[in-house]
C-alpha positions as protocol buffer text, in pm:
chain_id: "A"
residue {
  index: 1
  type: MET
  ca { x: 242 y: -688 z: -1415 }
}
residue {
  index: 2
  type: LEU
  ca { x: 548 y: -543 z: -1253 }
}
residue {
  index: 3
  type: GLN
  ca { x: 918 y: -561 z: -1311 }
}
residue {
  index: 4
  type: GLU
  ca { x: 1194 y: -339 z: -1184 }
}
residue {
  index: 5
  type: GLU
  ca { x: 1459 y: -117 z: -1334 }
}
residue {
  index: 6
  type: GLN
  ca { x: 1732 y: 64 z: -1151 }
}
residue {
  index: 7
  type: PHE
  ca { x: 1871 y: 392 z: -1264 }
}
residue {
  index: 8
  type: VAL
  ca { x: 2201 y: 487 z: -1105 }
}
residue {
  index: 9
  type: SER
  ca { x: 2343 y: 827 z: -1183 }
}
residue {
  index: 10
  type: GLU
  ca { x: 2632 y: 1018 z: -1032 }
}
residue {
  index: 11
  type: THR
  ca { x: 2668 y: 1378 z: -1135 }
}
residue {
  index: 12
  type: VAL
  ca { x: 2884 y: 1663 z: -1012 }
}
residue {
  index: 13
  type: ILE
  ca { x: 2806 y: 2008 z: -1139 }
}
residue {
  index: 14
  type: THR
  ca { x: 3011 y: 2317 z: -1064 }
}
residue {
  index: 15
  type: GLY
  ca { x: 3013 y: 2663 z: -1214 }
}
residue {
  index: 16
  type: CYS
  ca { x: 3032 y: 3026 z: -1114 }
}
residue {
  index: 17
  type: GLY
  ca { x: 3129 y: 2916 z: -766 }
}
residue {
  index: 18
  type: GLU
  ca { x: 2787 y: 2751 z: -714 }
}
residue {
  index: 19
  type: LYS
  ca { x: 2699 y: 2388 z: -663 }
}
residue {
  index: 20
  type: MET
  ca { x: 2359 y: 2235 z: -714 }
}
residue {
  index: 21
  type: ASN
  ca { x: 2218 y: 2031 z: -432 }
}
residue {
  index: 22
  type: ALA
  ca { x: 2298 y: 1662 z: -489 }
}
residue {
  index: 23
  type: ILE
  ca { x: 1935 y: 1560 z: -447 }
}
residue {
  index: 24
  type: GLN
  ca { x: 1827 y: 1810 z: -712 }
}
residue {
  index: 25
  type: VAL
  ca { x: 2091 y: 1678 z: -951 }
}
residue {
  index: 26
  type: ILE
  ca { x: 1986 y: 1317 z: -900 }
}
residue {
  index: 27
  type: SER
  ca { x: 1619 y: 1406 z: -934 }
}
residue {
  index: 28
  type: LEU
  ca { x: 1681 y: 1595 z: -1257 }
}
residue {
  index: 29
  type: THR
  ca { x: 1888 y: 1307 z: -1394 }
}
residue {
  index: 30
  type: LEU
  ca { x: 1619 y: 1054 z: -1306 }
}
residue {
  index: 31
  type: LEU
  ca { x: 1355 y: 1282 z: -1451 }
}
residue {
  index: 32
  type: SER
  ca { x: 1532 y: 1297 z: -1786 }
}
residue {
  index: 33
  type: VAL
  ca { x: 1587 y: 920 z: -1798 }
}
residue {
  index: 34
  type: LEU
  ca { x: 1231 y: 835 z: -1699 }
}
residue {
  index: 35
  type: ALA
  ca { x: 1080 y: 1098 z: -1928 }
}
residue {
  index: 36
  type: ALA
  ca { x: 1274 y: 949 z: -2217 }
}
residue {
  index: 37
  type: ASN
  ca { x: 1101 y: 619 z: -2142 }
}
residue {
  index: 38
  type: ALA
  ca { x: 758 y: 791 z: -2132 }
}
residue {
  index: 39
  type: GLN
  ca { x: 697 y: 695 z: -1770 }
}
residue {
  index: 40
  type: VAL
  ca { x: 455 y: 896 z: -1561 }
}
residue {
  index: 41
  type: ILE
  ca { x: 644 y: 1123 z: -1323 }
}
residue {
  index: 42
  type: MET
  ca { x: 460 y: 1335 z: -1068 }
}
residue {
  index: 43
  type: PRO
  ca { x: 573 y: 1589 z: -807 }
}
residue {
  index: 44
  type: GLY
  ca { x: 582 y: 1508 z: -438 }
}
residue {
  index: 45
  type: ARG
  ca { x: 564 y: 1178 z: -256 }
}
residue {
  index: 46
  type: CYS
  ca { x: 367 y: 869 z: -356 }
}
residue {
  index: 47
  type: PRO
  ca { x: -4 y: 872 z: -269 }
}
residue {
  index: 48
  type: LYS
  ca { x: -129 y: 620 z: -15 }
}
residue {
  index: 49
  type: PRO
  ca { x: -461 y: 498 z: -157 }
}
residue {
  index: 50
  type: ALA
  ca { x: -703 y: 261 z: 13 }
}
residue {
  index: 51
  type: VAL
  ca { x: -671 y: -99 z: -101 }
}
residue {
  index: 52
  type: GLN
  ca { x: -906 y: -393 z: -141 }
}
residue {
  index: 53
  type: GLU
  ca { x: -1057 y: -488 z: 194 }
}
residue {
  index: 54
  type: ASN
  ca { x: -1025 y: -849 z: 310 }
}
residue {
  index: 55
  type: PHE
  ca { x: -809 y: -935 z: 10 }
}
residue {
  index: 56
  type: ASP
  ca { x: -813 y: -1310 z: -62 }
}
residue {
  index: 57
  type: ALA
  ca { x: -495 y: -1413 z: -244 }
}
residue {
  index: 58
  type: ALA
  ca { x: -631 y: -1762 z: -314 }
}
residue {
  index: 59
  type: ARG
  ca { x: -921 y: -1618 z: -515 }
}
residue {
  index: 60
  type: TYR
  ca { x: -681 y: -1389 z: -700 }
}
residue {
  index: 61
  type: LEU
  ca { x: -473 y: -1675 z: -841 }
}
residue {
  index: 62
  type: GLY
  ca { x: -493 y: -1764 z: -1209 }
}
residue {
  index: 63
  type: LYS
  ca { x: -463 y: -1575 z: -1536 }
}
residue {
  index: 64
  type: TRP
  ca { x: -529 y: -1204 z: -1584 }
}
residue {
  index: 65
  type: TYR
  ca { x: -526 y: -1006 z: -1911 }
}
residue {
  index: 66
  type: ASP
  ca { x: -371 y: -661 z: -1921 }
}
residue {
  index: 67
  type: ILE
  ca { x: -640 y: -421 z: -2050 }
}
residue {
  index: 68
  type: GLN
  ca { x: -486 y: -80 z: -1979 }
}
residue {
  index: 69
  type: ARG
  ca { x: -168 y: 43 z: -1811 }
}
residue {
  index: 70
  type: LEU
  ca { x: 38 y: 351 z: -1747 }
}
residue {
  index: 71
  type: PRO
  ca { x: 343 y: 356 z: -1978 }
}
residue {
  index: 72
  type: HIS
  ca { x: 669 y: 216 z: -1846 }
}
residue {
  index: 73
  type: ALA
  ca { x: 1001 y: 100 z: -1984 }
}
residue {
  index: 74
  type: PHE
  ca { x: 978 y: -269 z: -1903 }
}
residue {
  index: 75
  type: GLN
  ca { x: 657 y: -358 z: -2090 }
}
residue {
  index: 76
  type: LYS
  ca { x: 706 y: -322 z: -2464 }
}
residue {
  index: 77
  type: GLY
  ca { x: 475 y: -579 z: -2622 }
}
residue {
  index: 78
  type: GLU
  ca { x: 106 y: -652 z: -2661 }
}
residue {
  index: 79
  type: CYS
  ca { x: -123 y: -939 z: -2554 }
}
residue {
  index: 80
  type: SER
  ca { x: 20 y: -906 z: -2202 }
}
residue {
  index: 81
  type: THR
  ca { x: -94 y: -1145 z: -1933 }
}
residue {
  index: 82
  type: ALA
  ca { x: -10 y: -1209 z: -1569 }
}
residue {
  index: 83
  type: THR
  ca { x: -54 y: -1554 z: -1417 }
}
residue {
  index: 84
  type: TYR
  ca { x: -44 y: -1600 z: -1041 }
}
residue {
  index: 85
  type: SER
  ca { x: 4 y: -1931 z: -861 }
}
residue {
  index: 86
  type: LEU
  ca { x: 67 y: -2047 z: -506 }
}
residue {
  index: 87
  type: LYS
  ca { x: 443 y: -2094 z: -488 }
}
residue {
  index: 88
  type: SER
  ca { x: 460 y: -2178 z: -119 }
}
residue {
  index: 89
  type: PRO
  ca { x: 262 y: -2079 z: 191 }
}
residue {
  index: 90
  type: GLY
  ca { x: 237 y: -1700 z: 185 }
}
residue {
  index: 91
  type: VAL
  ca { x: 428 y: -1667 z: -142 }
}
residue {
  index: 92
  type: VAL
  ca { x: 256 y: -1606 z: -477 }
}
residue {
  index: 93
  type: GLY
  ca { x: 436 y: -1701 z: -797 }
}
residue {
  index: 94
  type: VAL
  ca { x: 419 y: -1443 z: -1076 }
}
residue {
  index: 95
  type: LEU
  ca { x: 454 y: -1509 z: -1450 }
}
residue {
  index: 96
  type: ASN
  ca { x: 429 y: -1208 z: -1683 }
}
residue {
  index: 97
  type: SER
  ca { x: 416 y: -1270 z: -2059 }
}
residue {
  index: 98
  type: GLU
  ca { x: 384 y: -1049 z: -2367 }
}
residue {
  index: 99
  type: LEU
  ca { x: 405 y: -1077 z: -2745 }
}
residue {
  index: 100
  type: LEU
  ca { x: 683 y: -866 z: -2893 }
}
residue {
  index: 101
  type: ALA
  ca { x: 670 y: -695 z: -3232 }
}
residue {
  index: 102
  type: ASP
  ca { x: 902 y: -958 z: -3386 }
}
residue {
  index: 103
  type: GLY
  ca { x: 657 y: -1236 z: -3296 }
}
residue {
  index: 104
  type: THR
  ca { x: 850 y: -1376 z: -2999 }
}
residue {
  index: 105
  type: ILE
  ca { x: 702 y: -1423 z: -2655 }
}
residue {
  index: 106
  type: ASN
  ca { x: 881 y: -1251 z: -2369 }
}
residue {
  index: 107
  type: SER
  ca { x: 821 y: -1389 z: -2020 }
}
residue {
  index: 108
  type: ILE
  ca { x: 959 y: -1321 z: -1676 }
}
residue {
  index: 109
  type: SER
  ca { x: 884 y: -1493 z: -1346 }
}
residue {
  index: 110
  type: GLY
  ca { x: 897 y: -1366 z: -992 }
}
residue {
  index: 111
  type: SER
  ca { x: 727 y: -1386 z: -656 }
}
residue {
  index: 112
  type: ALA
  ca { x: 501 y: -1171 z: -442 }
}
residue {
  index: 113
  type: VAL
  ca { x: 447 y: -1158 z: -67 }
}
residue {
  index: 114
  type: ALA
  ca { x: 245 y: -943 z: 168 }
}
residue {
  index: 115
  type: LYS
  ca { x: 494 y: -782 z: 408 }
}
residue {
  index: 116
  type: ASP
  ca { x: 221 y: -711 z: 662 }
}
residue {
  index: 117
  type: PRO
  ca { x: -36 y: -992 z: 706 }
}
residue {
  index: 118
  type: SER
  ca { x: -286 y: -734 z: 828 }
}
residue {
  index: 119
  type: GLU
  ca { x: -270 y: -567 z: 482 }
}
residue {
  index: 120
  type: PRO
  ca { x: -276 y: -862 z: 239 }
}
residue {
  index: 121
  type: ALA
  ca { x: -365 y: -643 z: -62 }
}
residue {
  index: 122
  type: LYS
  ca { x: -31 y: -461 z: -31 }
}
residue {
  index: 123
  type: LEU
  ca { x: 204 y: -705 z: -198 }
}
residue {
  index: 124
  type: ALA
  ca { x: 574 y: -667 z: -271 }
}
residue {
  index: 125
  type: VAL
  ca { x: 691 y: -823 z: -600 }
}
residue {
  index: 126
  type: SER
  ca { x: 1046 y: -934 z: -680 }
}
residue {
  index: 127
  type: PHE
  ca { x: 1177 y: -1041 z: -1020 }
}
residue {
  index: 128
  type: PHE
  ca { x: 1553 y: -1019 z: -971 }
}
residue {
  index: 129
  type: GLU
  ca { x: 1784 y: -1123 z: -690 }
}
residue {
  index: 130
  type: HIS
  ca { x: 1964 y: -857 z: -491 }
}
residue {
  index: 131
  type: THR
  ca { x: 1717 y: -583 z: -589 }
}
residue {
  index: 132
  type: PRO
  ca { x: 1451 y: -442 z: -359 }
}
residue {
  index: 133
  type: PRO
  ca { x: 1092 y: -556 z: -421 }
}
residue {
  index: 134
  type: ALA
  ca { x: 841 y: -325 z: -586 }
}
residue {
  index: 135
  type: PRO
  ca { x: 496 y: -249 z: -442 }
}
residue {
  index: 136
  type: TYR
  ca { x: 194 y: -419 z: -599 }
}
residue {
  index: 137
  type: TRP
  ca { x: -119 y: -281 z: -437 }
}
residue {
  index: 138
  type: VAL
  ca { x: -456 y: -425 z: -532 }
}
residue {
  index: 139
  type: LEU
  ca { x: -687 y: -125 z: -502 }
}
residue {
  index: 140
  type: SER
  ca { x: -1000 y: -304 z: -615 }
}
residue {
  index: 141
  type: THR
  ca { x: -1101 y: -646 z: -748 }
}
residue {
  index: 142
  type: ASP
  ca { x: -1405 y: -870 z: -767 }
}
residue {
  index: 143
  type: TYR
  ca { x: -1174 y: -1169 z: -840 }
}
residue {
  index: 144
  type: ASP
  ca { x: -1394 y: -1295 z: -1126 }
}
residue {
  index: 145
  type: ASN
  ca { x: -1386 y: -1002 z: -1367 }
}
residue {
  index: 146
  type: TYR
  ca { x: -1150 y: -713 z: -1295 }
}
residue {
  index: 147
  type: SER
  ca { x: -856 y: -597 z: -1088 }
}
residue {
  index: 148
  type: LEU
  ca { x: -707 y: -252 z: -1040 }
}
residue {
  index: 149
  type: VAL
  ca { x: -340 y: -249 z: -942 }
}
residue {
  index: 150
  type: PHE
  ca { x: -129 y: 49 z: -838 }
}
residue {
  index: 151
  type: SER
  ca { x: 243 y: 84 z: -773 }
}
residue {
  index: 152
  type: CYS
  ca { x: 457 y: 386 z: -698 }
}
residue {
  index: 153
  type: THR
  ca { x: 825 y: 459 z: -641 }
}
residue {
  index: 154
  type: ASP
  ca { x: 946 y: 767 z: -452 }
}
residue {
  index: 155
  type: LEU
  ca { x: 1239 y: 957 z: -604 }
}
residue {
  index: 156
  type: GLY
  ca { x: 1295 y: 1230 z: -348 }
}
residue {
  index: 157
  type: VAL
  ca { x: 1095 y: 1531 z: -464 }
}
residue {
  index: 158
  type: LEU
  ca { x: 927 y: 1325 z: -739 }
}
residue {
  index: 159
  type: HIS
  ca { x: 754 y: 991 z: -774 }
}
residue {
  index: 160
  type: VAL
  ca { x: 691 y: 749 z: -1059 }
}
residue {
  index: 161
  type: GLU
  ca { x: 346 y: 593 z: -1090 }
}
residue {
  index: 162
  type: PHE
  ca { x: 244 y: 257 z: -1235 }
}
residue {
  index: 163
  type: ALA
  ca { x: -111 y: 127 z: -1277 }
}
residue {
  index: 164
  type: TRP
  ca { x: -274 y: -169 z: -1444 }
}
residue {
  index: 165
  type: ILE
  ca { x: -635 y: -254 z: -1520 }
}
residue {
  index: 166
  type: LEU
  ca { x: -662 y: -632 z: -1548 }
}
residue {
  index: 167
  type: SER
  ca { x: -942 y: -863 z: -1656 }
}
residue {
  index: 168
  type: ARG
  ca { x: -1015 y: -1234 z: -1647 }
}
residue {
  index: 169
  type: GLN
  ca { x: -1116 y: -1198 z: -2012 }
}
residue {
  index: 170
  type: PRO
  ca { x: -940 y: -1013 z: -2299 }
}
residue {
  index: 171
  type: THR
  ca { x: -1196 y: -730 z: -2272 }
}
residue {
  index: 172
  type: LEU
  ca { x: -1377 y: -532 z: -2005 }
}
residue {
  index: 173
  type: PRO
  ca { x: -1713 y: -352 z: -2026 }
}
residue {
  index: 174
  type: GLU
  ca { x: -1681 y: 23 z: -2078 }
}
residue {
  index: 175
  type: GLU
  ca { x: -1876 y: 96 z: -1759 }
}
residue {
  index: 176
  type: THR
  ca { x: -1625 y: -106 z: -1556 }
}
residue {
  index: 177
  type: LEU
  ca { x: -1336 y: 84 z: -1714 }
}
residue {
  index: 178
  type: GLU
  ca { x: -1503 y: 413 z: -1628 }
}
residue {
  index: 179
  type: GLU
  ca { x: -1544 y: 310 z: -1264 }
}
residue {
  index: 180
  type: LEU
  ca { x: -1179 y: 208 z: -1238 }
}
residue {
  index: 181
  type: HIS
  ca { x: -1070 y: 529 z: -1410 }
}
residue {
  index: 182
  type: SER
  ca { x: -1266 y: 721 z: -1148 }
}
residue {
  index: 183
  type: THR
  ca { x: -1082 y: 539 z: -870 }
}
residue {
  index: 184
  type: LEU
  ca { x: -745 y: 622 z: -1025 }
}
residue {
  index: 185
  type: SER
  ca { x: -842 y: 985 z: -1079 }
}
residue {
  index: 186
  type: SER
  ca { x: -942 y: 1016 z: -713 }
}
residue {
  index: 187
  type: ILE
  ca { x: -581 y: 948 z: -608 }
}
residue {
  index: 188
  type: GLY
  ca { x: -436 y: 1183 z: -869 }
}
residue {
  index: 189
  type: VAL
  ca { x: -340 y: 932 z: -1140 }
}
residue {
  index: 190
  type: ARG
  ca { x: -339 y: 1072 z: -1495 }
}
residue {
  index: 191
  type: VAL
  ca { x: -591 y: 840 z: -1661 }
}
residue {
  index: 192
  type: ASP
  ca { x: -535 y: 1023 z: -1991 }
}
residue {
  index: 193
  type: LYS
  ca { x: -190 y: 859 z: -1992 }
}
residue {
  index: 194
  type: LEU
  ca { x: -329 y: 505 z: -1984 }
}
residue {
  index: 195
  type: LEU
  ca { x: -235 y: 284 z: -2277 }
}
residue {
  index: 196
  type: THR
  ca { x: -471 y: 16 z: -2409 }
}
residue {
  index: 197
  type: THR
  ca { x: -314 y: -326 z: -2464 }
}
residue {
  index: 198
  type: ASN
  ca { x: -397 y: -511 z: -2785 }
}
residue {
  index: 199
  type: GLN
  ca { x: -574 y: -832 z: -2683 }
}
residue {
  index: 200
  type: ASP
  ca { x: -720 y: -914 z: -3026 }
}
residue {
  index: 201
  type: ALA
  ca { x: -767 y: -1291 z: -3049 }
}
residue {
  index: 202
  type: ALA
  ca { x: -611 y: -1325 z: -3395 }
}
residue {
  index: 203
  type: TYR
  ca { x: -316 y: -1101 z: -3317 }
}
residue {
  index: 204
  type: CYS
  ca { x: -252 y: -1274 z: -2985 }
}
residue {
  index: 205
  type: SER
  ca { x: -297 y: -1631 z: -3112 }
}
residue {
  index: 206
  type: ALA
  ca { x: 73 y: -1709 z: -3060 }
}
residue {
  index: 207
  type: MET
  ca { x: 25 y: -1662 z: -2686 }
}
residue {
  index: 208
  type: ASN
  ca { x: -205 y: -1965 z: -2675 }
}
residue {
  index: 209
  type: GLN
  ca { x: 16 y: -2209 z: -2864 }
}
């Protein structure tokens, strides 16, 4: 459930004979842009959490429903799903879909690869040409019911966090959600910022037509 946005800012500030450090200026500019889009910004570098051991991409293929996620600018709708398929050896096809407020379905396709075969749960996802891939780390999954995905982008003295709780069905048991929340909390993710995606069958009926 990941797409990419690039924020390019160039700022020069002078006054009273003092100049702000360029990194501070860029960080402050990014902070204001990202905050305006309600994305979760944290101090310091990205955490490096443990990922799913012996991750099996073949078992991960198929359709997943977005149950909860951290807010971000590129996912605006409800009824969100991610469908994964084998695109070619070692390359997973990605299709993200959502139902927008005006009743239209928004979809985007991409691909995912594991840069290091020894860490198959650490995928890199690309949706656009000529832009760097974004991390897609599977922290935990049982393949048949739930998946917990984490992504993070370093911005110098800050980082932006992304997280998704996915399910093979439009709902997940509360006890499963609590366990996944605990995992996110253990790496410093603000679980109070998680948004719940509307997966009501009637509301999302257009997604199945």
